PDB file of C-alpha atoms and ligand atoms in Angstrom:
ATOM      1  CA  MET A   1      -4.810 -16.527 -12.492  1.00 49.00           C
ATOM      2  CA  THR A   2      -3.823 -18.385 -10.301  1.00 49.00           C
ATOM      3  CA  SER A   3      -1.155 -20.866 -10.156  1.00 49.00           C
ATOM      4  CA  GLN A   4      -0.301 -23.744  -8.114  1.00 54.00           C
ATOM      5  CA  VAL A   5       1.579 -23.591  -5.285  1.00 54.00           C
ATOM      6  CA  SER A   6       3.978 -25.307  -3.645  1.00 51.00           C
ATOM      7  CA  SER A   7       3.103 -28.465  -1.712  1.00 44.00           C
ATOM      8  CA  ARG A   8       4.827 -27.287   1.464  1.00 50.00           C
ATOM      9  CA  THR A   9       2.233 -25.044   3.516  1.00 53.00           C
ATOM     10  CA  PHE A  10       4.320 -23.401   6.278  1.00 57.00           C
ATOM     11  CA  ARG A  11       7.417 -22.439   7.412  1.00 64.00           C
ATOM     12  CA  PRO A  12       7.951 -21.515  10.431  1.00 63.00           C
ATOM     13  CA  GLN A  13       9.908 -17.407  10.202  1.00 76.00           C
ATOM     14  CA  PRO A  14      10.223 -15.533  13.129  1.00 85.00           C
ATOM     15  CA  LEU A  15      10.388 -11.889  12.253  1.00 93.00           C
ATOM     16  CA  THR A  16      13.429 -10.670  14.567  1.00 93.00           C
ATOM     17  CA  PRO A  17      14.980  -7.742  14.715  1.00 94.00           C
ATOM     18  CA  ASP A  18      18.894 -10.047  14.008  1.00 93.00           C
ATOM     19  CA  ALA A  19      17.296 -10.848  10.986  1.00 94.00           C
ATOM     20  CA  ILE A  20      15.773  -7.903  10.047  1.00 95.00           C
ATOM     21  CA  ARG A  21      18.344  -5.910  10.252  1.00 93.00           C
ATOM     22  CA  SER A  22      21.669  -7.935   9.175  1.00 92.00           C
ATOM     23  CA  GLY A  23      22.468  -6.883   5.652  1.00 89.00           C
ATOM     24  CA  LEU A  24      19.384  -4.137   5.308  1.00 96.00           C
ATOM     25  CA  LYS A  25      20.613  -1.722   3.472  1.00 96.00           C
ATOM     26  CA  THR A  26      18.858   1.089   4.486  1.00 97.00           C
ATOM     27  CA  GLU A  27      20.960   4.269   6.346  1.00 96.00           C
ATOM     28  CA  ARG A  28      17.264   4.977   8.574  1.00 96.00           C
ATOM     29  CA  LEU A  29      14.055   2.942   7.521  1.00 97.00           C
ATOM     30  CA  GLY A  30      14.133   0.325  10.030  1.00 97.00           C
ATOM     31  CA  GLN A  31      16.627   1.002  11.635  1.00 95.00           C
ATOM     32  CA  MET A  32      14.710   1.619  15.061  1.00 96.00           C
ATOM     33  CA  LEU A  33      12.711  -0.785  15.521  1.00 97.00           C
ATOM     34  CA  HIS A  34       9.627  -2.303  17.287  1.00 98.00           C
ATOM     35  CA  ILE A  35       8.406  -5.619  17.108  1.00 97.00           C
ATOM     36  CA  TYR A  36       5.449  -7.098  18.530  1.00 97.00           C
ATOM     37  CA  ASP A  37       3.817 -10.888  18.268  1.00 96.00           C
ATOM     38  CA  LYS A  38       0.488  -9.606  18.797  1.00 97.00           C
ATOM     39  CA  ILE A  39      -1.205  -5.773  18.447  1.00 98.00           C
ATOM     40  CA  GLY A  40      -4.410  -3.971  17.289  1.00 98.00           C
ATOM     41  CA  SER A  41      -3.096  -1.917  14.713  1.00 98.00           C
ATOM     42  CA  THR A  42       0.493  -0.947  13.399  1.00 98.00           C
ATOM     43  CA  ASN A  43      -0.455   1.960  12.564  1.00 98.00           C
ATOM     44  CA  THR A  44      -1.502   3.464  15.741  1.00 98.00           C
ATOM     45  CA  ALA A  45       1.370   2.438  17.567  1.00 98.00           C
ATOM     46  CA  ALA A  46       3.482   4.258  15.197  1.00 98.00           C
ATOM     47  CA  HIS A  47       1.367   7.623  15.667  1.00 98.00           C
ATOM     48  CA  SER A  48       1.284   7.169  19.377  1.00 98.00           C
ATOM     49  CA  LEU A  49       5.867   6.818  18.875  1.00 98.00           C
ATOM     50  CA  ALA A  50       5.495   9.623  16.732  1.00 98.00           C
ATOM     51  CA  GLU A  51       3.717  12.392  19.210  1.00 98.00           C
ATOM     52  CA  ARG A  52       6.042  11.174  21.644  1.00 98.00           C
ATOM     53  CA  GLY A  53       8.889  12.279  19.453  1.00 97.00           C
ATOM     54  CA  ALA A  54      10.534   8.536  17.798  1.00 98.00           C
ATOM     55  CA  PRO A  55      13.054   9.710  14.834  1.00 97.00           C
ATOM     56  CA  GLU A  56      12.246   9.069  11.073  1.00 97.00           C
ATOM     57  CA  GLY A  57      12.236   5.625  10.072  1.00 98.00           C
ATOM     58  CA  THR A  58      10.885   3.849  12.906  1.00 98.00           C
ATOM     59  CA  VAL A  59       9.035   0.728  11.974  1.00 98.00           C
ATOM     60  CA  VAL A  60       6.560  -0.448  13.905  1.00 98.00           C
ATOM     61  CA  LEU A  61       6.203  -4.343  13.080  1.00 98.00           C
ATOM     62  CA  ALA A  62       3.519  -6.866  14.404  1.00 98.00           C
ATOM     63  CA  ASN A  63       2.990 -11.162  13.205  1.00 97.00           C
ATOM     64  CA  THR A  64      -0.450 -10.426  13.001  1.00 97.00           C
ATOM     65  CA  GLN A  65      -2.685  -7.656  14.376  1.00 98.00           C
ATOM     66  CA  THR A  66      -6.372  -7.673  15.796  1.00 98.00           C
ATOM     67  CA  ARG A  67      -7.792  -4.360  15.056  1.00 98.00           C
ATOM     68  CA  GLY A  68      -6.164  -3.962  11.415  1.00 98.00           C
ATOM     69  CA  ARG A  69      -6.832  -1.087   9.494  1.00 98.00           C
ATOM     70  CA  GLY A  70      -7.267  -0.600   6.085  1.00 96.00           C
ATOM     71  CA  ARG A  71      -8.547   2.965   4.141  1.00 93.00           C
ATOM     72  CA  MET A  72     -12.105   4.680   4.516  1.00 89.00           C
ATOM     73  CA  GLY A  73     -12.739   2.804   7.491  1.00 90.00           C
ATOM     74  CA  ARG A  74     -12.457  -0.865   6.512  1.00 92.00           C
ATOM     75  CA  ARG A  75     -11.240  -3.461   7.986  1.00 94.00           C
ATOM     76  CA  TRP A  76      -7.207  -5.364   6.976  1.00 96.00           C
ATOM     77  CA  ILE A  77      -7.636  -9.169   7.047  1.00 94.00           C
ATOM     78  CA  SER A  78      -4.496  -9.406   9.982  1.00 96.00           C
ATOM     79  CA  PRO A  79      -3.561 -13.616  10.572  1.00 95.00           C
ATOM     80  CA  PRO A  80      -0.558 -14.722  12.271  1.00 95.00           C
ATOM     81  CA  ASP A  81       2.654 -16.151  10.083  1.00 94.00           C
ATOM     82  CA  VAL A  82       1.919 -15.002   6.706  1.00 95.00           C
ATOM     83  CA  ASN A  83       1.787 -11.814   6.084  1.00 97.00           C
ATOM     84  CA  LEU A  84       3.149  -8.694   6.641  1.00 98.00           C
ATOM     85  CA  TYR A  85       2.055  -6.025   8.264  1.00 98.00           C
ATOM     86  CA  PHE A  86       4.285  -2.266   9.342  1.00 98.00           C
ATOM     87  CA  SER A  87       4.105   1.409   9.330  1.00 98.00           C
ATOM     88  CA  ILE A  88       6.465   3.602   9.335  1.00 98.00           C
ATOM     89  CA  ILE A  89       6.958   6.932  10.871  1.00 98.00           C
ATOM     90  CA  LEU A  90       8.115   9.579   8.077  1.00 97.00           C
ATOM     91  CA  ARG A  91       9.357  13.414   9.175  1.00 95.00           C
ATOM     92  CA  PRO A  92       9.426  15.042   5.179  1.00 92.00           C
ATOM     93  CA  GLY A  93       8.190  18.582   6.533  1.00 92.00           C
ATOM     94  CA  GLY A  94       6.647  20.714   3.560  1.00 89.00           C
ATOM     95  CA  ASP A  95       3.388  21.331   2.341  1.00 90.00           C
ATOM     96  CA  PRO A  96       0.212  18.936   3.744  1.00 93.00           C
ATOM     97  CA  ARG A  97      -0.897  19.429  -0.534  1.00 89.00           C
ATOM     98  CA  ARG A  98       1.954  17.045  -1.094  1.00 87.00           C
ATOM     99  CA  VAL A  99      -0.124  13.881   1.002  1.00 91.00           C
ATOM    100  CA  GLY A 100      -1.329  12.382  -2.234  1.00 91.00           C
ATOM    101  CA  LEU A 101       1.432  11.861  -3.674  1.00 91.00           C
ATOM    102  CA  TRP A 102       3.953  11.220  -0.457  1.00 92.00           C
ATOM    103  CA  THR A 103       0.743   8.010  -1.200  1.00 93.00           C
ATOM    104  CA  LEU A 104       1.332   7.208  -4.991  1.00 95.00           C
ATOM    105  CA  ALA A 105       5.277   7.378  -4.275  1.00 94.00           C
ATOM    106  CA  ALA A 106       5.291   4.740  -1.633  1.00 96.00           C
ATOM    107  CA  ALA A 107       2.695   2.655  -3.554  1.00 97.00           C
ATOM    108  CA  ASN A 108       4.843   3.042  -6.280  1.00 96.00           C
ATOM    109  CA  ALA A 109       7.953   1.957  -4.003  1.00 96.00           C
ATOM    110  CA  VAL A 110       6.295  -0.606  -2.534  1.00 98.00           C
ATOM    111  CA  ALA A 111       5.036  -2.274  -5.767  1.00 98.00           C
ATOM    112  CA  GLN A 112       9.159  -2.217  -7.970  1.00 97.00           C
ATOM    113  CA  ALA A 113       9.804  -3.880  -4.350  1.00 98.00           C
ATOM    114  CA  VAL A 114       7.360  -6.438  -4.991  1.00 98.00           C
ATOM    115  CA  GLU A 115       7.721  -6.727  -8.517  1.00 98.00           C
ATOM    116  CA  GLN A 116      10.883  -7.760  -8.522  1.00 97.00           C
ATOM    117  CA  THR A 117      10.899 -10.140  -5.736  1.00 97.00           C
ATOM    118  CA  VAL A 118       8.566 -12.417  -6.977  1.00 97.00           C
ATOM    119  CA  ASN A 119       9.521 -11.490 -10.740  1.00 97.00           C
ATOM    120  CA  LEU A 120       5.354 -10.607 -11.454  1.00 98.00           C
ATOM    121  CA  PRO A 121       4.222  -6.722 -13.547  1.00 98.00           C
ATOM    122  CA  THR A 122       3.021  -5.460  -9.938  1.00 98.00           C
ATOM    123  CA  ARG A 123       0.228  -2.410 -11.621  1.00 98.00           C
ATOM    124  CA  LEU A 124      -1.953  -0.263  -8.711  1.00 98.00           C
ATOM    125  CA  LYS A 125      -5.050   0.800  -8.206  1.00 97.00           C
ATOM    126  CA  TRP A 126      -5.515   4.418  -7.556  1.00 96.00           C
ATOM    127  CA  PRO A 127      -4.821   5.002  -5.107  1.00 95.00           C
ATOM    128  CA  ASN A 128      -2.524   2.953  -3.379  1.00 94.00           C
ATOM    129  CA  ASP A 129      -3.271  -0.733  -4.200  1.00 97.00           C
ATOM    130  CA  LEU A 130      -0.706  -3.446  -5.335  1.00 98.00           C
ATOM    131  CA  LEU A 131      -2.375  -5.335  -7.752  1.00 98.00           C
ATOM    132  CA  ILE A 132      -0.861  -9.114  -9.437  1.00 98.00           C
ATOM    133  CA  HIS A 133      -2.865 -10.610 -12.127  1.00 97.00           C
ATOM    134  CA  HIS A 134      -5.962  -7.752 -11.385  1.00 95.00           C
ATOM    135  CA  LYS A 135      -6.225  -9.240  -7.771  1.00 97.00           C
ATOM    136  CA  LYS A 136      -4.796  -6.948  -4.905  1.00 97.00           C
ATOM    137  CA  VAL A 137      -1.711  -8.579  -2.914  1.00 98.00           C
ATOM    138  CA  ALA A 138      -1.029  -5.258  -0.669  1.00 98.00           C
ATOM    139  CA  GLY A 139      -2.261  -1.970  -0.019  1.00 98.00           C
ATOM    140  CA  LEU A 140      -0.749   1.194   2.003  1.00 98.00           C
ATOM    141  CA  LEU A 141      -2.415   3.354   3.890  1.00 97.00           C
ATOM    142  CA  LEU A 142      -1.063   6.971   5.117  1.00 96.00           C
ATOM    143  CA  GLU A 143      -2.062   9.110   7.308  1.00 97.00           C
ATOM    144  CA  SER A 144      -0.645  12.681   8.383  1.00 96.00           C
ATOM    145  CA  VAL A 145      -0.176  14.393  11.054  1.00 97.00           C
ATOM    146  CA  VAL A 146      -0.154  18.364   9.808  1.00 96.00           C
ATOM    147  CA  GLN A 147       0.508  21.349  12.029  1.00 95.00           C
ATOM    148  CA  LYS A 148       0.707  25.081  11.852  1.00 93.00           C
ATOM    149  CA  GLY A 149       0.484  24.777   7.611  1.00 95.00           C
ATOM    150  CA  ARG A 150       3.064  21.794   7.332  1.00 95.00           C
ATOM    151  CA  ILE A 151       3.903  18.272   7.351  1.00 95.00           C
ATOM    152  CA  ARG A 152       4.047  17.334  11.452  1.00 96.00           C
ATOM    153  CA  PHE A 153       4.763  13.581  10.559  1.00 97.00           C
ATOM    154  CA  LEU A 154       3.664  10.774   8.461  1.00 97.00           C
ATOM    155  CA  VAL A 155       2.784   7.107   9.111  1.00 98.00           C
ATOM    156  CA  LEU A 156       3.345   4.973   6.052  1.00 98.00           C
ATOM    157  CA  GLY A 157       0.866   1.593   7.465  1.00 98.00           C
ATOM    158  CA  ILE A 158       1.494  -1.044   4.634  1.00 98.00           C
ATOM    159  CA  GLY A 159       0.401  -4.265   4.506  1.00 98.00           C
ATOM    160  CA  VAL A 160       1.129  -7.402   1.849  1.00 98.00           C
ATOM    161  CA  ASN A 161      -0.469 -10.739   1.496  1.00 98.00           C
ATOM    162  CA  VAL A 162       2.927 -13.049   1.369  1.00 97.00           C
ATOM    163  CA  ASN A 163       1.786 -16.311   2.271  1.00 96.00           C
ATOM    164  CA  LEU A 164      -1.622 -16.771   2.784  1.00 94.00           C
ATOM    165  CA  LEU A 165      -3.005 -19.510   0.794  1.00 92.00           C
ATOM    166  CA  TYR A 166      -6.716 -18.795  -0.491  1.00 87.00           C
ATOM    167  CA  ASN A 167      -8.800 -21.245   2.085  1.00 89.00           C
ATOM    168  CA  ALA A 168      -7.730 -18.612   4.730  1.00 90.00           C
ATOM    169  CA  LEU A 169      -9.131 -15.621   2.943  1.00 89.00           C
ATOM    170  CA  PRO A 170     -13.267 -14.898   3.371  1.00 88.00           C
ATOM    171  CA  LYS A 171     -14.715 -16.849  -0.143  1.00 91.00           C
ATOM    172  CA  THR A 172     -16.680 -13.514  -0.820  1.00 92.00           C
ATOM    173  CA  LEU A 173     -13.050 -11.733  -1.486  1.00 92.00           C
ATOM    174  CA  ARG A 174     -11.562 -14.600  -3.758  1.00 91.00           C
ATOM    175  CA  ALA A 175     -12.589 -12.635  -6.836  1.00 92.00           C
ATOM    176  CA  SER A 176     -10.579  -9.780  -5.802  1.00 94.00           C
ATOM    177  CA  VAL A 177      -7.400 -10.661  -3.022  1.00 96.00           C
ATOM    178  CA  SER A 178      -4.795 -12.742  -3.162  1.00 97.00           C
ATOM    179  CA  SER A 179      -1.248 -12.963  -1.960  1.00 97.00           C
ATOM    180  CA  LEU A 180       2.128 -13.382  -3.982  1.00 98.00           C
ATOM    181  CA  ARG A 181       2.827 -16.827  -3.132  1.00 96.00           C
ATOM    182  CA  GLN A 182      -0.819 -17.467  -4.549  1.00 96.00           C
ATOM    183  CA  GLU A 183       0.188 -15.769  -7.335  1.00 97.00           C
ATOM    184  CA  SER A 184       3.445 -17.161  -8.087  1.00 97.00           C
ATOM    185  CA  GLY A 185       3.620 -20.341  -7.326  1.00 95.00           C
ATOM    186  CA  HIS A 186       6.729 -20.117  -4.396  1.00 94.00           C
ATOM    187  CA  TRP A 187       7.316 -19.318  -0.796  1.00 94.00           C
ATOM    188  CA  VAL A 188       7.749 -15.926  -0.318  1.00 96.00           C
ATOM    189  CA  ASP A 189      10.822 -14.644   2.349  1.00 95.00           C
ATOM    190  CA  ARG A 190       8.907 -12.108   4.038  1.00 96.00           C
ATOM    191  CA  VAL A 191      12.831 -10.788   6.189  1.00 96.00           C
ATOM    192  CA  GLN A 192      13.647 -10.331   2.750  1.00 96.00           C
ATOM    193  CA  LEU A 193      10.310  -8.391   1.402  1.00 97.00           C
ATOM    194  CA  LEU A 194      10.620  -6.367   4.122  1.00 98.00           C
ATOM    195  CA  GLN A 195      14.363  -5.791   3.430  1.00 97.00           C
ATOM    196  CA  ARG A 196      13.675  -4.932  -0.096  1.00 98.00           C
ATOM    197  CA  ILE A 197      10.490  -2.492   0.491  1.00 98.00           C
ATOM    198  CA  LEU A 198      12.671  -0.930   3.177  1.00 98.00           C
ATOM    199  CA  GLU A 199      15.360  -0.217   0.582  1.00 98.00           C
ATOM    200  CA  THR A 200      13.530   0.619  -1.963  1.00 97.00           C
ATOM    201  CA  LEU A 201      11.377   3.471  -0.434  1.00 96.00           C
ATOM    202  CA  GLU A 202      14.121   4.955   1.105  1.00 96.00           C
ATOM    203  CA  ILE A 203      16.335   5.187  -1.754  1.00 93.00           C
ATOM    204  CA  GLN A 204      12.470   7.211  -3.195  1.00 91.00           C
ATOM    205  CA  TYR A 205      11.749   9.024  -0.627  1.00 90.00           C
ATOM    206  CA  ARG A 206      14.953  10.154  -0.707  1.00 88.00           C
ATOM    207  CA  SER A 207      14.348  11.548  -4.139  1.00 86.00           C
ATOM    208  CA  PHE A 208      11.407  12.850  -3.751  1.00 83.00           C
ATOM    209  CA  GLN A 209      12.058  15.171  -1.678  1.00 80.00           C
ATOM    210  CA  ALA A 210      14.272  16.651  -4.260  1.00 78.00           C
ATOM    211  CA  GLU A 211      11.960  16.205  -6.669  1.00 76.00           C
ATOM    212  CA  PRO A 212       9.086  17.944  -8.907  1.00 77.00           C
ATOM    213  CA  ALA A 213       5.714  15.998  -8.901  1.00 80.00           C
ATOM    214  CA  GLY A 214       6.238  15.684 -12.215  1.00 83.00           C
ATOM    215  CA  THR A 215       8.905  12.809 -12.018  1.00 86.00           C
ATOM    216  CA  VAL A 216       6.943  11.481  -8.845  1.00 88.00           C
ATOM    217  CA  LEU A 217       3.693  11.330 -11.442  1.00 93.00           C
ATOM    218  CA  LYS A 218       4.835   9.705 -14.277  1.00 93.00           C
ATOM    219  CA  ALA A 219       6.320   6.577 -12.370  1.00 93.00           C
ATOM    220  CA  TYR A 220       3.341   5.599 -10.625  1.00 95.00           C
ATOM    221  CA  ILE A 221       0.885   6.548 -14.473  1.00 96.00           C
ATOM    222  CA  ALA A 222       3.542   3.360 -15.887  1.00 96.00           C
ATOM    223  CA  ARG A 223       2.532   1.067 -13.770  1.00 97.00           C
ATOM    224  CA  SER A 224      -1.334   2.479 -12.800  1.00 97.00           C
ATOM    225  CA  GLU A 225      -3.806   0.419 -13.714  1.00 97.00           C
ATOM    226  CA  THR A 226      -6.902   2.423 -13.228  1.00 97.00           C
ATOM    227  CA  LEU A 227      -6.461   5.662 -16.121  1.00 97.00           C
ATOM    228  CA  GLY A 228      -8.184   4.749 -19.498  1.00 95.00           C
ATOM    229  CA  ARG A 229     -10.155   2.781 -18.431  1.00 95.00           C
ATOM    230  CA  SER A 230     -13.966   3.108 -17.009  1.00 95.00           C
ATOM    231  CA  VAL A 231     -14.182   3.374 -13.172  1.00 95.00           C
ATOM    232  CA  ARG A 232     -17.067   4.084 -11.092  1.00 94.00           C
ATOM    233  CA  VAL A 233     -17.110   5.833  -7.875  1.00 92.00           C
ATOM    234  CA  GLN A 234     -19.454   6.950  -4.576  1.00 81.00           C
ATOM    235  CA  ASP A 235     -19.560   9.492  -2.145  1.00 78.00           C
ATOM    236  CA  GLN A 236     -21.374   9.696   0.117  1.00 76.00           C
ATOM    237  CA  ASP A 237     -24.778  11.649  -2.276  1.00 80.00           C
ATOM    238  CA  HIS A 238     -23.279  10.553  -5.046  1.00 81.00           C
ATOM    239  CA  LYS A 239     -22.008   7.936  -7.883  1.00 86.00           C
ATOM    240  CA  TRP A 240     -20.639   8.578 -11.146  1.00 87.00           C
ATOM    241  CA  THR A 241     -18.997   6.694 -14.270  1.00 93.00           C
ATOM    242  CA  GLY A 242     -16.401   7.845 -16.138  1.00 94.00           C
ATOM    243  CA  ILE A 243     -12.692   6.965 -17.533  1.00 96.00           C
ATOM    244  CA  ALA A 244     -10.299   7.692 -15.417  1.00 96.00           C
ATOM    245  CA  GLU A 245      -8.094  10.340 -17.654  1.00 95.00           C
ATOM    246  CA  GLY A 246      -5.529  11.263 -15.713  1.00 95.00           C
ATOM    247  CA  LEU A 247      -3.960  12.686 -12.359  1.00 95.00           C
ATOM    248  CA  THR A 248      -4.195  17.056 -10.786  1.00 94.00           C
ATOM    249  CA  PRO A 249      -0.941  17.912  -9.592  1.00 92.00           C
ATOM    250  CA  GLU A 250      -1.797  16.344  -6.185  1.00 92.00           C
ATOM    251  CA  GLY A 251      -2.392  13.326  -7.567  1.00 94.00           C
ATOM    252  CA  ALA A 252      -5.781  13.965  -7.237  1.00 94.00           C
ATOM    253  CA  LEU A 253      -7.542  11.198 -10.298  1.00 95.00           C
ATOM    254  CA  ILE A 254      -9.633  13.167 -13.064  1.00 96.00           C
ATOM    255  CA  LEU A 255     -13.072  11.556 -14.178  1.00 94.00           C
ATOM    256  CA  VAL A 256     -14.718  12.219 -17.484  1.00 95.00           C
ATOM    257  CA  ARG A 257     -18.099  11.442 -17.363  1.00 92.00           C
ATOM    258  CA  SER A 258     -19.730  10.521 -20.530  1.00 88.00           C
ATOM    259  CA  ASP A 259     -21.829  13.530 -20.818  1.00 91.00           C
ATOM    260  CA  ARG A 260     -17.778  15.419 -20.893  1.00 91.00           C
ATOM    261  CA  ARG A 261     -17.769  16.630 -16.746  1.00 93.00           C
ATOM    262  CA  GLU A 262     -14.709  16.698 -15.217  1.00 94.00           C
ATOM    263  CA  VAL A 263     -14.857  15.094 -11.633  1.00 90.00           C
ATOM    264  CA  VAL A 264     -11.916  15.564  -9.335  1.00 93.00           C
ATOM    265  CA  VAL A 265     -11.978  12.023  -7.369  1.00 92.00           C
ATOM    266  CA  ARG A 266      -9.329  12.768  -3.774  1.00 89.00           C
ATOM    267  CA  PHE A 267     -10.738  10.254  -1.601  1.00 83.00           C
ATOM    268  CA  ASP A 268     -12.989   8.051  -2.381  1.00 85.00           C
ATOM    269  CA  ASP A 269     -12.622   4.794  -3.595  1.00 84.00           C
ATOM    270  CA  VAL A 270     -12.927   3.665  -7.250  1.00 91.00           C
ATOM    271  CA  VAL A 271     -14.145   0.624  -8.918  1.00 92.00           C
ATOM    272  CA  HIS A 272     -13.142  -0.759 -11.783  1.00 92.00           C
ATOM    273  CA  VAL A 273     -15.741  -1.680 -14.491  1.00 90.00           C
ATOM    274  CA  ARG A 274     -16.251  -3.251 -17.389  1.00 73.00           C
ATOM    275  CA  PRO A 275     -17.486  -0.405 -20.274  1.00 58.00           C
ATOM    276  CA  SER A 276     -20.953  -2.664 -20.434  1.00 54.00           C
ATOM    277  CA  ASP A 277     -21.229  -2.795 -16.277  1.00 56.00           C
ATOM    278  CA  ALA A 278     -21.058   1.831 -16.754  1.00 48.00           C
ATOM    279  CA  ALA A 279     -24.054   1.344 -18.878  1.00 45.00           C
ATOM    280  CA  GLY A 280     -27.429   3.853 -16.461  1.00 40.00           C
ATOM    281  CA  ASP A 281     -24.612   5.246 -14.176  1.00 45.00           C
TER     282      ASP A 281
HETATM  283  C1  BTN B 301      -5.795  -0.314   2.364  1.00 75.40           C
HETATM  284  O1  BTN B 301      -5.461  -1.127   1.245  1.00 75.40           O
HETATM  285  O2  BTN B 301      -7.323  -0.208   2.502  1.00 75.40           O
HETATM  286  C2  BTN B 301      -5.217  -0.560   3.469  1.00 75.40           C
HETATM  287  C3  BTN B 301      -4.204  -1.443   4.192  1.00 75.40           C
HETATM  288  C4  BTN B 301      -3.121  -1.110   5.196  1.00 75.40           C
HETATM  289  C5  BTN B 301      -2.969  -2.025   6.032  1.00 75.40           C
HETATM  290  C6  BTN B 301      -2.046  -1.749   6.507  1.00 75.40           C
HETATM  291  S1  BTN B 301      -0.567  -3.385   7.635  1.00 75.40           S
HETATM  292  C7  BTN B 301      -0.430  -2.368   8.901  1.00 75.40           C
HETATM  293  C8  BTN B 301      -0.638  -0.871   8.744  1.00 75.40           C
HETATM  294  N1  BTN B 301      -1.616  -1.286  10.226  1.00 75.40           N
HETATM  295  C9  BTN B 301      -2.797  -1.041   9.167  1.00 75.40           C
HETATM  296  O3  BTN B 301      -3.716  -0.671  10.450  1.00 75.40           O
HETATM  297  N2  BTN B 301      -3.266  -0.854   8.592  1.00 75.40           N
HETATM  298  C10 BTN B 301      -1.597  -0.859   8.208  1.00 75.40           C
END
């Protein structure tokens, strides 16, 4: 479903440190800010800063990216002035097997913030795509650096299609990708949305450090658009179709094929399919 968008096509809204810090109710996330008008990728920049000892909660934000990166080596389209592109440095320490759970916890927090902002149900396609009306409006890219069996740092990259309009999207993406403005029919304040995402993430990040995995998984499952449906997954050598029946304690997806054999999907992309499309796989 796509709403009629308001006639106001563009409101300049510079992403300045003052605007972002004013009223930001976090202790750490976003208190240290690096803002660029144009950058290659905020994840790459945040990674270099983290290597040089930047503190936890440091945010790298850009108005546009020339080499925005998505999952599986894909490009993240990053036009100026309309969307949010930012990366957060996190230093949770602990077991690298928890990285998958961090991704799910972060996706859930961002979805909660988006849902509160636009007042539309925001669902999750495994592992970390945010969907409104079944269309992707945001994606997360969590990169980890592990040393001596412990997480040294995480870079959590977040891209949200905020005020992007359809005609700015390549035609091939229009059936599956959208923006908050396109789906809600309203222009969305990028600064307020950023603040809300940082605040929600900080609360959930703190509680996740103290919580068992089960609590994170439960919250994620409640928002999942993937679980219970027919999905297709492909790695370099195989292609499977099955029902997404659950998550492992590490957050991997459990697929049950028609011959009842289980496949555990850890990294690959899944495609939601209608049962009729699955026939023959
Ligand atoms: C995906 O859905 O494939 C993940 C997309 C993540 C995009 C964001 S935009 C900010 C940060 N910098 C990047 O280069 N990528 C992430």
